[in-house]
mmCIF file of C-alpha atoms in Angstrom:
data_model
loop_
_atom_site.group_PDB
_atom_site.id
_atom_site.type_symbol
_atom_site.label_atom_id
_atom_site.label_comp_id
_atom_site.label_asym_id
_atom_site.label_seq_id
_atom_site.Cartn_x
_atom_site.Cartn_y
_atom_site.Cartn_z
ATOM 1 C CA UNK C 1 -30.037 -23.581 21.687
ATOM 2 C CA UNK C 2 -28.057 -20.526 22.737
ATOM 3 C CA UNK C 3 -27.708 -17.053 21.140
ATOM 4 C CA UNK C 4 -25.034 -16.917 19.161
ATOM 5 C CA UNK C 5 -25.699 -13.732 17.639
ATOM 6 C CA UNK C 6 -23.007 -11.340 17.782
ATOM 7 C CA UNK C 7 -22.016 -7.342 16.474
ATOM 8 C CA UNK C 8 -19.120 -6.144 14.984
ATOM 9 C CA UNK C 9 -19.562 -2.275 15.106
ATOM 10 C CA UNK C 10 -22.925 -1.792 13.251
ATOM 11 C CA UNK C 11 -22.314 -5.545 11.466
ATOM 12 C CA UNK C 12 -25.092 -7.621 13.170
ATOM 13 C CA UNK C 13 -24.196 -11.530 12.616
ATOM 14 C CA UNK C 14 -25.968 -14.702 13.449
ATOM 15 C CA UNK C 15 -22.976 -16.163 14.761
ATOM 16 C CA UNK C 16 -19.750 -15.495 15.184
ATOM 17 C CA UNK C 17 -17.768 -17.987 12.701
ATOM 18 C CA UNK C 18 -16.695 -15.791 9.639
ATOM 19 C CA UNK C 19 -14.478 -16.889 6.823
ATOM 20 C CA UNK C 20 -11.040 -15.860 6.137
ATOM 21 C CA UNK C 21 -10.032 -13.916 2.676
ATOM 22 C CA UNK C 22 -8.855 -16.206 0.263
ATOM 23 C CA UNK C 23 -10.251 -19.340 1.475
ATOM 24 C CA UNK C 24 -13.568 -19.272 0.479
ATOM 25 C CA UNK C 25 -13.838 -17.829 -2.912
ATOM 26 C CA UNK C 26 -16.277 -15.684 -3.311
ATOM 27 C CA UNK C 27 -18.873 -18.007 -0.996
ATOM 28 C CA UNK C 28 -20.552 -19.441 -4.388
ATOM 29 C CA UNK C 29 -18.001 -21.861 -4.729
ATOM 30 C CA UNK C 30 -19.204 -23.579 -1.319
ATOM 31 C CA UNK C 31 -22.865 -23.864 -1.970
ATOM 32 C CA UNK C 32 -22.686 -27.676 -2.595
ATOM 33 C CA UNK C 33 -21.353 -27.861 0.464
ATOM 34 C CA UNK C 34 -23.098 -26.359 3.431
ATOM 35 C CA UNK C 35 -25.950 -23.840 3.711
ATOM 36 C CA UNK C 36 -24.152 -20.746 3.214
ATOM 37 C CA UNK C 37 -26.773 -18.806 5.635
ATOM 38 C CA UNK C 38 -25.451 -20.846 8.697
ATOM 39 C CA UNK C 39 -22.181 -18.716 8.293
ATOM 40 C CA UNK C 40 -22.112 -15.192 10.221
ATOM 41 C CA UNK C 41 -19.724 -13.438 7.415
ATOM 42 C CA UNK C 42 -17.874 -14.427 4.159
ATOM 43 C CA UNK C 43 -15.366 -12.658 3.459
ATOM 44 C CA UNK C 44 -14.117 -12.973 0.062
ATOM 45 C CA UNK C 45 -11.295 -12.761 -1.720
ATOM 46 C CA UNK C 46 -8.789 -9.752 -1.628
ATOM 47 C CA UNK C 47 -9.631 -7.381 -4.346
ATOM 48 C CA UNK C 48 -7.843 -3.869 -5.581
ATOM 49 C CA UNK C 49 -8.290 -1.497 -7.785
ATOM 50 C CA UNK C 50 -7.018 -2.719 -10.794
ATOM 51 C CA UNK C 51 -6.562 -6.153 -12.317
ATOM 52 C CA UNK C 52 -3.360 -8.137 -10.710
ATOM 53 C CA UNK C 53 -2.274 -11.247 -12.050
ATOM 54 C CA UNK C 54 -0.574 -12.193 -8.866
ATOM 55 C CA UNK C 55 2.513 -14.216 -8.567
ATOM 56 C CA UNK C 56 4.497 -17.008 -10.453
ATOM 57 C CA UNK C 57 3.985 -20.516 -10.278
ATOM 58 C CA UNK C 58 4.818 -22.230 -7.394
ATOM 59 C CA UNK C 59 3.325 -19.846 -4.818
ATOM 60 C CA UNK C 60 2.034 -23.021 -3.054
ATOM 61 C CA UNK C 61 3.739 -25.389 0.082
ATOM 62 C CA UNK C 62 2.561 -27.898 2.207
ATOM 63 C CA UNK C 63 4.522 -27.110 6.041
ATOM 64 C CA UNK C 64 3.980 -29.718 8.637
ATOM 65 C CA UNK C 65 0.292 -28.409 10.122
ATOM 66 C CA UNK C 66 0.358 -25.419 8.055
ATOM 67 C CA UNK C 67 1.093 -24.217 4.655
ATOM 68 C CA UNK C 68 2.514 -20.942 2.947
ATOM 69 C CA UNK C 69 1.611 -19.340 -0.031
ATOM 70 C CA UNK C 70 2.272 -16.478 -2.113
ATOM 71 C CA UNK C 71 -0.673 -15.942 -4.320
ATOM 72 C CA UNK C 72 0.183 -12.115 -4.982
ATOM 73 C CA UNK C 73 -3.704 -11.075 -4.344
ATOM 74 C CA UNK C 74 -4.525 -12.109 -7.672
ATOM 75 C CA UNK C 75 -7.920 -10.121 -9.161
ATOM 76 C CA UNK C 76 -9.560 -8.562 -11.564
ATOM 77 C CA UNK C 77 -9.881 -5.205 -10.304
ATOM 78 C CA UNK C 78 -12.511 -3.767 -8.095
ATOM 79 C CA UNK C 79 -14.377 -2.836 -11.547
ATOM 80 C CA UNK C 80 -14.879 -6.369 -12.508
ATOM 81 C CA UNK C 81 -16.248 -7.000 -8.945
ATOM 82 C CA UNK C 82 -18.642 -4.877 -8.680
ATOM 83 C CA UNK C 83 -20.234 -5.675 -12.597
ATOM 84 C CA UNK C 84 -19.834 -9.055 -13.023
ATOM 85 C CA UNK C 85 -19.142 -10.773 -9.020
ATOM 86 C CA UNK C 86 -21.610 -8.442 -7.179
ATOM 87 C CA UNK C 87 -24.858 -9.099 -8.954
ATOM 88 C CA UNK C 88 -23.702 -12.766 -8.537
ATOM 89 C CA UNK C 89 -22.951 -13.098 -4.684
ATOM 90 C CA UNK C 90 -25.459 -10.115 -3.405
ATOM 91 C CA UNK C 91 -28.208 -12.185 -2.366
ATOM 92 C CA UNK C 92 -26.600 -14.853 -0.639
ATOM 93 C CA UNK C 93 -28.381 -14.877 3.065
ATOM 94 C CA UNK C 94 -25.072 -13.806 4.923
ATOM 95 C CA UNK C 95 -23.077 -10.959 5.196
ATOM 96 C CA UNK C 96 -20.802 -10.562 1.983
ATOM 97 C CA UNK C 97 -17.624 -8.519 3.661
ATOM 98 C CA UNK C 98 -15.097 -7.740 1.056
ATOM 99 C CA UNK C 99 -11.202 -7.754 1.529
ATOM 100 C CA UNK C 100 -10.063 -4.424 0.096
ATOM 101 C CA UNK C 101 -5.858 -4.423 -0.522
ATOM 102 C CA UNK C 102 -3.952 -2.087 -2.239
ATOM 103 C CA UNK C 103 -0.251 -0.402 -3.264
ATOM 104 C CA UNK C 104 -0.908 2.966 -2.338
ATOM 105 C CA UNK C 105 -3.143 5.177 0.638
ATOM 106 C CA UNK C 106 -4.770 6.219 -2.794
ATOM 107 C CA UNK C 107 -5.718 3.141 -3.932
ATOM 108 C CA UNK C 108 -6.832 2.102 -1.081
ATOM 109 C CA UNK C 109 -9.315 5.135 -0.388
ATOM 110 C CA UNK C 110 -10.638 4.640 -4.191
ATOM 111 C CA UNK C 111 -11.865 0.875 -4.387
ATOM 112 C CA UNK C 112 -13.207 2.109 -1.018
ATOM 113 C CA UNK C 113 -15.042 4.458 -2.208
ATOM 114 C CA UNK C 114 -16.690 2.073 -5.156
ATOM 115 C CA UNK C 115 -17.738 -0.821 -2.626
ATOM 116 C CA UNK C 116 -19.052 1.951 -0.537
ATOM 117 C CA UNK C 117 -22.135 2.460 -2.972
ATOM 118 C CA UNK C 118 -23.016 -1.412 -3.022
ATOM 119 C CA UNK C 119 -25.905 -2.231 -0.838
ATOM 120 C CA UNK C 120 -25.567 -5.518 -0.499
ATOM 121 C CA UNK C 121 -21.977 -5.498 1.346
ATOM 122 C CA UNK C 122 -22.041 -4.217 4.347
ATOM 123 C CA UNK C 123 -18.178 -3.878 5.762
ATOM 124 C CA UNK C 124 -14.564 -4.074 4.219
ATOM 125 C CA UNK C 125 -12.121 -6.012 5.699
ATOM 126 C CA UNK C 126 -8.747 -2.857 4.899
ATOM 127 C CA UNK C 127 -5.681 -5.444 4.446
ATOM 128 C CA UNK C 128 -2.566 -3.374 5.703
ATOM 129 C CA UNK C 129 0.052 -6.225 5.196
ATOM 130 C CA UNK C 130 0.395 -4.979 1.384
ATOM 131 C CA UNK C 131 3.616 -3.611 0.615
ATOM 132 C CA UNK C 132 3.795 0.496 0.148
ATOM 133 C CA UNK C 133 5.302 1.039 -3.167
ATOM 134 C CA UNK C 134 5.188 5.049 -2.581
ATOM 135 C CA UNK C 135 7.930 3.604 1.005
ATOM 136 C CA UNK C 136 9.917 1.285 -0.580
ATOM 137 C CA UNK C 137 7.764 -1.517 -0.365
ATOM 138 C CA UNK C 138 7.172 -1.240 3.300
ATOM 139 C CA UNK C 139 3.941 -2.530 4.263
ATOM 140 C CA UNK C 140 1.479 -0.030 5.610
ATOM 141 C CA UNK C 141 0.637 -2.236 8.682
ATOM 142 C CA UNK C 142 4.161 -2.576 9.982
ATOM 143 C CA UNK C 143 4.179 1.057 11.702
ATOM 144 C CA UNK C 144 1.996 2.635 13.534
ATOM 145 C CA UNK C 145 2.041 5.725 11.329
ATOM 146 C CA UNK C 146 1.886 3.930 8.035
ATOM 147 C CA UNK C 147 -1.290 1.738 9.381
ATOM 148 C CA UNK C 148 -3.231 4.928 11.238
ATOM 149 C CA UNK C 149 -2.719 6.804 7.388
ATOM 150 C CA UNK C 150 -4.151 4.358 5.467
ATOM 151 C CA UNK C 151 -7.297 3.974 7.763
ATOM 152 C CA UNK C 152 -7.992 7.583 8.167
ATOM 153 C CA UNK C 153 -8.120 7.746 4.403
ATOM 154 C CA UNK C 154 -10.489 5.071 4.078
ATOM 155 C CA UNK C 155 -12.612 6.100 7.061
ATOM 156 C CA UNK C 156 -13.016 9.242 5.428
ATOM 157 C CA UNK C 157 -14.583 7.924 2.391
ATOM 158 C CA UNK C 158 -16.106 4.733 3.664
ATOM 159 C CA UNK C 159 -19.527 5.207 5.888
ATOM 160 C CA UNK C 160 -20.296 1.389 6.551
ATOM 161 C CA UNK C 161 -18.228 -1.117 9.370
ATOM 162 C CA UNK C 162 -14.130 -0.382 8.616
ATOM 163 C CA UNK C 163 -12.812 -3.780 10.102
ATOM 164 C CA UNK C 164 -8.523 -3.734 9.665
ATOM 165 C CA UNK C 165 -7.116 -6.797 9.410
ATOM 166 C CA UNK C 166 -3.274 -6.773 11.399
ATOM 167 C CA UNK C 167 -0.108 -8.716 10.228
ATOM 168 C CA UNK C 168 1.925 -10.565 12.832
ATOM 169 C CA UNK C 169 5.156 -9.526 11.244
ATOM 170 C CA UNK C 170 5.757 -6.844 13.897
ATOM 171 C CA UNK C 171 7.325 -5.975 16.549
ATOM 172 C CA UNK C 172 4.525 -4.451 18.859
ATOM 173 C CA UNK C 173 0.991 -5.385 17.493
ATOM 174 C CA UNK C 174 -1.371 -3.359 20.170
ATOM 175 C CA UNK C 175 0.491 -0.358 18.938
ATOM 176 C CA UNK C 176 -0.502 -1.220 15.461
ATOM 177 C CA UNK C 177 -4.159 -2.105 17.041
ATOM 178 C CA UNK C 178 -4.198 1.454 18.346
ATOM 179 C CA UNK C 179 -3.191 2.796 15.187
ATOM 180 C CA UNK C 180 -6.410 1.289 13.897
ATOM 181 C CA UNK C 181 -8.203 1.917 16.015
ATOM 182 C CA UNK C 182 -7.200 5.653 16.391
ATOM 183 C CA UNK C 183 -7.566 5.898 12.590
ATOM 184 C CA UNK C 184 -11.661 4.870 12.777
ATOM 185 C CA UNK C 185 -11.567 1.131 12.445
ATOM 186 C CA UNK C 186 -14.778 -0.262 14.151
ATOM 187 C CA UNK C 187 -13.160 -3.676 14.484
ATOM 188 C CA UNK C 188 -9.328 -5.016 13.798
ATOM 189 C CA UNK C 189 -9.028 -8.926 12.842
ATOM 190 C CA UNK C 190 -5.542 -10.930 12.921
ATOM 191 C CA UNK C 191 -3.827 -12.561 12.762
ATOM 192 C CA UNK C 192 -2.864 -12.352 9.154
ATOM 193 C CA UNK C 193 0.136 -14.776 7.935
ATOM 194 C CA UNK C 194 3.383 -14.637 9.155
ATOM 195 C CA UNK C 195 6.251 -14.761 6.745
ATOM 196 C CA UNK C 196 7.495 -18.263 6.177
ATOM 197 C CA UNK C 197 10.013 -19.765 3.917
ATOM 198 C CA UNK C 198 10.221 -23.661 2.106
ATOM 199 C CA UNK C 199 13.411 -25.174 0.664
ATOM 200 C CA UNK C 200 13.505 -28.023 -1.570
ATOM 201 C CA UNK C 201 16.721 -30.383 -0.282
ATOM 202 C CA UNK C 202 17.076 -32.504 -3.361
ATOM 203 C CA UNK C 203 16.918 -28.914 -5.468
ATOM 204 C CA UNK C 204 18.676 -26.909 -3.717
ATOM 205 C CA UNK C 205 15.875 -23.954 -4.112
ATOM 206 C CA UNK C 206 13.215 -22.484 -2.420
ATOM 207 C CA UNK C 207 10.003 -24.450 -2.925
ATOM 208 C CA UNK C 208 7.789 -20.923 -3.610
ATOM 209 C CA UNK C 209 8.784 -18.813 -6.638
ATOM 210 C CA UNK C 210 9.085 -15.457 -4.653
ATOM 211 C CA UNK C 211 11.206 -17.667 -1.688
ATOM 212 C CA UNK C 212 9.114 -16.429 1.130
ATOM 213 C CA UNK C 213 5.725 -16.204 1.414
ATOM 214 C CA UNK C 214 2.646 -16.370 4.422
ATOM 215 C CA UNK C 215 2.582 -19.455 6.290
ATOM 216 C CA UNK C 216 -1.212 -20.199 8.115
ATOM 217 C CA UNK C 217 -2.729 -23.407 9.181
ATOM 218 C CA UNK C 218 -2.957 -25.204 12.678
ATOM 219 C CA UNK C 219 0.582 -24.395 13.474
ATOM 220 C CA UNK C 220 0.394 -20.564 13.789
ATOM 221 C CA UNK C 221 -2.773 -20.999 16.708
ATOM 222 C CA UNK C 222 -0.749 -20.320 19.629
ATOM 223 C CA UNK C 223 1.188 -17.333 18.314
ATOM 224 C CA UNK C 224 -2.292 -16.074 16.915
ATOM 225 C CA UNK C 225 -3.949 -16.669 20.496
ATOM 226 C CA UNK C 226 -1.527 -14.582 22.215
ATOM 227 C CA UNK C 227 -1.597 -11.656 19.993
ATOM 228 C CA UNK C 228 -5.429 -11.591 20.382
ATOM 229 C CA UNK C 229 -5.204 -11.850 23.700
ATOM 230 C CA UNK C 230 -3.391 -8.782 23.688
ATOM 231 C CA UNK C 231 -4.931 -6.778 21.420
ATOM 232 C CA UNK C 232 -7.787 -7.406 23.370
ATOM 233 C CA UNK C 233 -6.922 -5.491 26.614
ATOM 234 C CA UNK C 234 -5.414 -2.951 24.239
ATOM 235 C CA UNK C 235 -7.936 -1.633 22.861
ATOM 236 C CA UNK C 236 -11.922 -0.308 22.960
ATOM 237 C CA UNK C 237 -13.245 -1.875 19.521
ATOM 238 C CA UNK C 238 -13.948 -5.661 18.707
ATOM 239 C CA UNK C 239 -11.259 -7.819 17.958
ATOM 240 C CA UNK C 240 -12.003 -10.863 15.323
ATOM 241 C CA UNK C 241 -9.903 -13.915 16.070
ATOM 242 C CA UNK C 242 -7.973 -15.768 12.980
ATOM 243 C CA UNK C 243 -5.007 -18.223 12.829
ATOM 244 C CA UNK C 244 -4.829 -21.980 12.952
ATOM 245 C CA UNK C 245 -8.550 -22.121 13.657
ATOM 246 C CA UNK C 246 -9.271 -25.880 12.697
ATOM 247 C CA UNK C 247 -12.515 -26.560 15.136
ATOM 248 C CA UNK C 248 -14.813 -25.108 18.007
ATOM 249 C CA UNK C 249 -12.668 -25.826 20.635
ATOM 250 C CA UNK C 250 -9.843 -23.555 18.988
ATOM 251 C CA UNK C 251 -12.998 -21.173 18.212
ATOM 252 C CA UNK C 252 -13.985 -20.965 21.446
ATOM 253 C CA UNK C 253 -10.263 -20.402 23.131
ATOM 254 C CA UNK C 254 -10.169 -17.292 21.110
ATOM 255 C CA UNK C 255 -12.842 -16.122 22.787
ATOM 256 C CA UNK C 256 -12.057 -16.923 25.845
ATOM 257 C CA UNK C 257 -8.869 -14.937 24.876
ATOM 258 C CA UNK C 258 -10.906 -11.644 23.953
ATOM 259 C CA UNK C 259 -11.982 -12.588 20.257
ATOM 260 C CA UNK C 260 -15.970 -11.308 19.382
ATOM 261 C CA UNK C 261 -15.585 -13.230 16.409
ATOM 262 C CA UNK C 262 -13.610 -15.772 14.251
ATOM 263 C CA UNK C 263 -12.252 -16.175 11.005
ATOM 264 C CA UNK C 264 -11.257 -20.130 9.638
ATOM 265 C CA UNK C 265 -9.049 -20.051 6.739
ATOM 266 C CA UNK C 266 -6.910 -22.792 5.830
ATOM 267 C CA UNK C 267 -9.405 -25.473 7.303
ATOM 268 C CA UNK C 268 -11.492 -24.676 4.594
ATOM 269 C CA UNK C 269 -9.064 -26.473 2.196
ATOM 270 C CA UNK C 270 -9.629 -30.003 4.434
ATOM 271 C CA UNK C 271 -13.011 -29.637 5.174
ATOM 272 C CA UNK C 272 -15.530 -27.472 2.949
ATOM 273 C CA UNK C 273 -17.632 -27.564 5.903
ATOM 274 C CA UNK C 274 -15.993 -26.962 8.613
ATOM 275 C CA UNK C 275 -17.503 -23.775 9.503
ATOM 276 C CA UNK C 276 -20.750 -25.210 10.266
ATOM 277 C CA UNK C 277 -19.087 -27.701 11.897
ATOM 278 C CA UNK C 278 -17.558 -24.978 14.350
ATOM 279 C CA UNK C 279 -20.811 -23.152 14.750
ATOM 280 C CA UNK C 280 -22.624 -26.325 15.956
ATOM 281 C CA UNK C 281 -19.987 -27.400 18.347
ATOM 282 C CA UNK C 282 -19.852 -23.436 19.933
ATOM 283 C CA UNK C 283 -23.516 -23.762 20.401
ATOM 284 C CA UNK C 284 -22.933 -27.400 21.707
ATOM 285 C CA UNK C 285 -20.137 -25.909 24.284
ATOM 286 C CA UNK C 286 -22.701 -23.097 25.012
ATOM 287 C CA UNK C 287 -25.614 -26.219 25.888
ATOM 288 C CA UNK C 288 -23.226 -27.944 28.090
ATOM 289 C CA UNK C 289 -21.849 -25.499 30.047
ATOM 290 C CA UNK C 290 -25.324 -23.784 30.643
ATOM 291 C CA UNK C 291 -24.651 -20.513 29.043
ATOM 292 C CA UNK C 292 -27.620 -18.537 27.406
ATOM 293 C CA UNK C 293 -25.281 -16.455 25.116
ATOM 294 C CA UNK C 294 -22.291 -16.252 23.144
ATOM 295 C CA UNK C 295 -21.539 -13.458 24.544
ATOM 296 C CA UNK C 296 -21.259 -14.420 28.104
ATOM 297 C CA UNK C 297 -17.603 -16.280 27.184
ATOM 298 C CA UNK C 298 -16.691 -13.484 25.087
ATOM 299 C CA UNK C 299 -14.452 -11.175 27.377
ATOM 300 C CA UNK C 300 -15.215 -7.791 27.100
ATOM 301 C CA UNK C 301 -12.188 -5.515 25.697
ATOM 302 C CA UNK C 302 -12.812 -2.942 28.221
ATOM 303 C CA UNK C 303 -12.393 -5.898 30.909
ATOM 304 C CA UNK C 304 -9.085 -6.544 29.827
ATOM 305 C CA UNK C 305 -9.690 -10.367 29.448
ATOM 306 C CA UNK C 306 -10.161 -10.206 33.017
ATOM 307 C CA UNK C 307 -10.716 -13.477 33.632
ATOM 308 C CA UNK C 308 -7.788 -14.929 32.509
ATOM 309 C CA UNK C 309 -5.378 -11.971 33.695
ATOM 310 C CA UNK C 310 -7.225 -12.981 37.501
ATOM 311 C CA UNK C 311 -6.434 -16.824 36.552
ATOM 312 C CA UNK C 312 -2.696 -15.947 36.036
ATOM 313 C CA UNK C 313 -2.303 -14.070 38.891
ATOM 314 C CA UNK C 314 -4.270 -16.401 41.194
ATOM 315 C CA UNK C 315 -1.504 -19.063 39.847
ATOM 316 C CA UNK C 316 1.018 -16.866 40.688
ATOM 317 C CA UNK C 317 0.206 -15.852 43.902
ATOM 318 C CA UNK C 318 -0.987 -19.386 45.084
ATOM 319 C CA UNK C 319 2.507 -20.876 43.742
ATOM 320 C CA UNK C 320 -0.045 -23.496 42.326
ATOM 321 C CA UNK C 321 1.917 -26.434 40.615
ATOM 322 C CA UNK C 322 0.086 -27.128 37.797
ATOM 323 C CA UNK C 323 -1.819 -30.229 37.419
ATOM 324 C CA UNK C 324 -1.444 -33.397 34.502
ATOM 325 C CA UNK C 325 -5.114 -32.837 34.489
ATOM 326 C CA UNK C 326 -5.730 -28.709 33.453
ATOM 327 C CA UNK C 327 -9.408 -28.959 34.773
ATOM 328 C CA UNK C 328 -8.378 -29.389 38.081
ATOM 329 C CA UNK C 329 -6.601 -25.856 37.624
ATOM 330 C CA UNK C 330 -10.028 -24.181 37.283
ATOM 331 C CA UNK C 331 -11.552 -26.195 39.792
ATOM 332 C CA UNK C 332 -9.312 -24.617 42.297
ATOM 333 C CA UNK C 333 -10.300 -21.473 40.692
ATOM 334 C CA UNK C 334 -12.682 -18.797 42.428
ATOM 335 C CA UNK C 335 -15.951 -19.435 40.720
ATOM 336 C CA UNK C 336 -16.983 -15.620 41.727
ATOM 337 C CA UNK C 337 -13.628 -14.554 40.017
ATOM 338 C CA UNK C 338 -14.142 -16.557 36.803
ATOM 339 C CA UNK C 339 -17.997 -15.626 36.425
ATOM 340 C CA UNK C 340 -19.135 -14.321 32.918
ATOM 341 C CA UNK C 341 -18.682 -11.136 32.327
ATOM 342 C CA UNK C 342 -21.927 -9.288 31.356
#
């Protein structure tokens, strides 16, 4: 069996197969399920500082290999969390990461400040896609100044790992990466949901109750793939892979693509155990390719996903016509070129 241990800033994780906010409850609703231990990181549902009853009914819709919703971040405040959901979830043998959203830098910095003192959690995952009421609803992860404020004031009150998770909805995302990162994030993850709208014919209506809403699910993996890839060479800190994640194979091509984790969200709703699923096949991949380590397909950021920049521009250069058969493009491939990068 290979090591699939991986960090995340200061985060140390037995694998690298997270789950995505919103997906997976709090963890506790899984337990019948799978052996909630055999996840790296859970990390629960989005939580702010006061109670929000989210949005009207419907804020559900099925979208051919996908779906959107628009839940509205429905909680009971970070209060409630911490007296009544902490004591409840603290013990679970995995790291509890919790989703931190909010309507203003302020709020932000505060329920920051209260998961801080918690023991058992040891990272946030900052959701910028929230809409700044202070800006006219702008969200706070659509420019690079709005996302760098927001992190700076929760770096400065938050001491554990700051991971920022980036909306697709943008025109440039490294630049919002680098905002991150430049405000103190230790990691960034994305993709979050891209905006997505359903129409009922026979209604005449939009299917959701707020008309638009975030559309995830198998569908959204090649647009999610590319932005990783990206943010990869873009910047210094670990990127965490999300979007359309629905086995190992799709795991481990985020990976490949710069990723030093993953998230799976809406595969949780087809398979409650799908996550385990995905750890066994990467450490099945890892077997049968003869690696020792996770880490030896996980391209370094600093590397610039080297391997596959060097695979393009071997294509290129070569004027290789592309096979029916991809293999045969990486058999053609330099081994020296394509070997793991330490």
């Amino acid at each position: 069996m290979a090591d699939l241990s991986v960090n995340i800033g200061e985060l140390q994780m037995n694998n690298p197969v997270m789950t995505a906010s919103g997906t997976f409850g709090y963890g506790e609703e899984f337990a019948d399920f799978i052996e909630l231990s055999r996840i790296g990181g859970i990390i629960v549902k989005g939580t702010t500082l006061h109670k929000r009853e989210g949005n009207p009914y419907p804020r559900m819709a099925e979208t051919p290999s996908g779906m959107l919703n628009a839940v509205g971040l429905q909680n009971k405040g970070v209060h409630y969390f911490v007296e009544h959901i902490y004591p409840r979830i603290k013990d679970i043998q995995t790291n509890m990461i919790v989703n931190v959203s909010g309507s203003a830098i302020e709020d932000y910095a505060e329920t920051a400040a209260i998961i801080n003192e918690l023991d058992k959690i040891p990272a946030i995952e900052l959701n910028i896609s929230c809409p700044n009421v202070k800006q006219g609803g702008m969200a706070f992860g659509v420019t690079a100044k709005g996302a760098e404020e927001v992190v700076k004031a929760v770096r400065s009150v938050y001491k554990k790992t700051l991971i920022v998770k980036l909306s697709p909805n943008v025109t440039d995302i490294t630049e919002i990466a680098r905002a991150a990162e430049n405000g103190g994030a230790d990691s960034v993850s994305l993709i979050n949901t891209l905006l997505g709208m359903a129409i009922d014919a026979e209604r005449r209506r939009p299917i959701l109750s707020t008309v638009t809403g975030g559309m995830s699910g198998a569908a959204v993996k090649p647009i999610a793939l590319r932005m990783v890839w990206q943010v990869a060479k873009a910047v210094k800190i670990p990127v965490i892979g999300l979007g359309g994640i629905m086995n190992w194979k799709d795991a481990v091509e985020f990976m490949l693509a710069g990723a030093s984790a993953i998230q799976i969200g809406t595969a949780n709703f087809i398979d409650p155990a799908v996550t385990v699923k995905v750890v066994e096949g990467i450490n099945d991949y890892l077997d049968r390719h003869g690696y020792q380590s996770i880490k030896e397909i996980i391209l370094s950021n600093s590397s610039g996903s080297a391997t596959l920049n060097v695979l393009f521009l071997f294509i290129y250069i070569s004027k290789l016509t592309l096979p029916t058969n991809p293999d045969a493009v990486y058999e053609s491939f330099p081994k020296t070129v394509a070997a793991p990068i330490p």
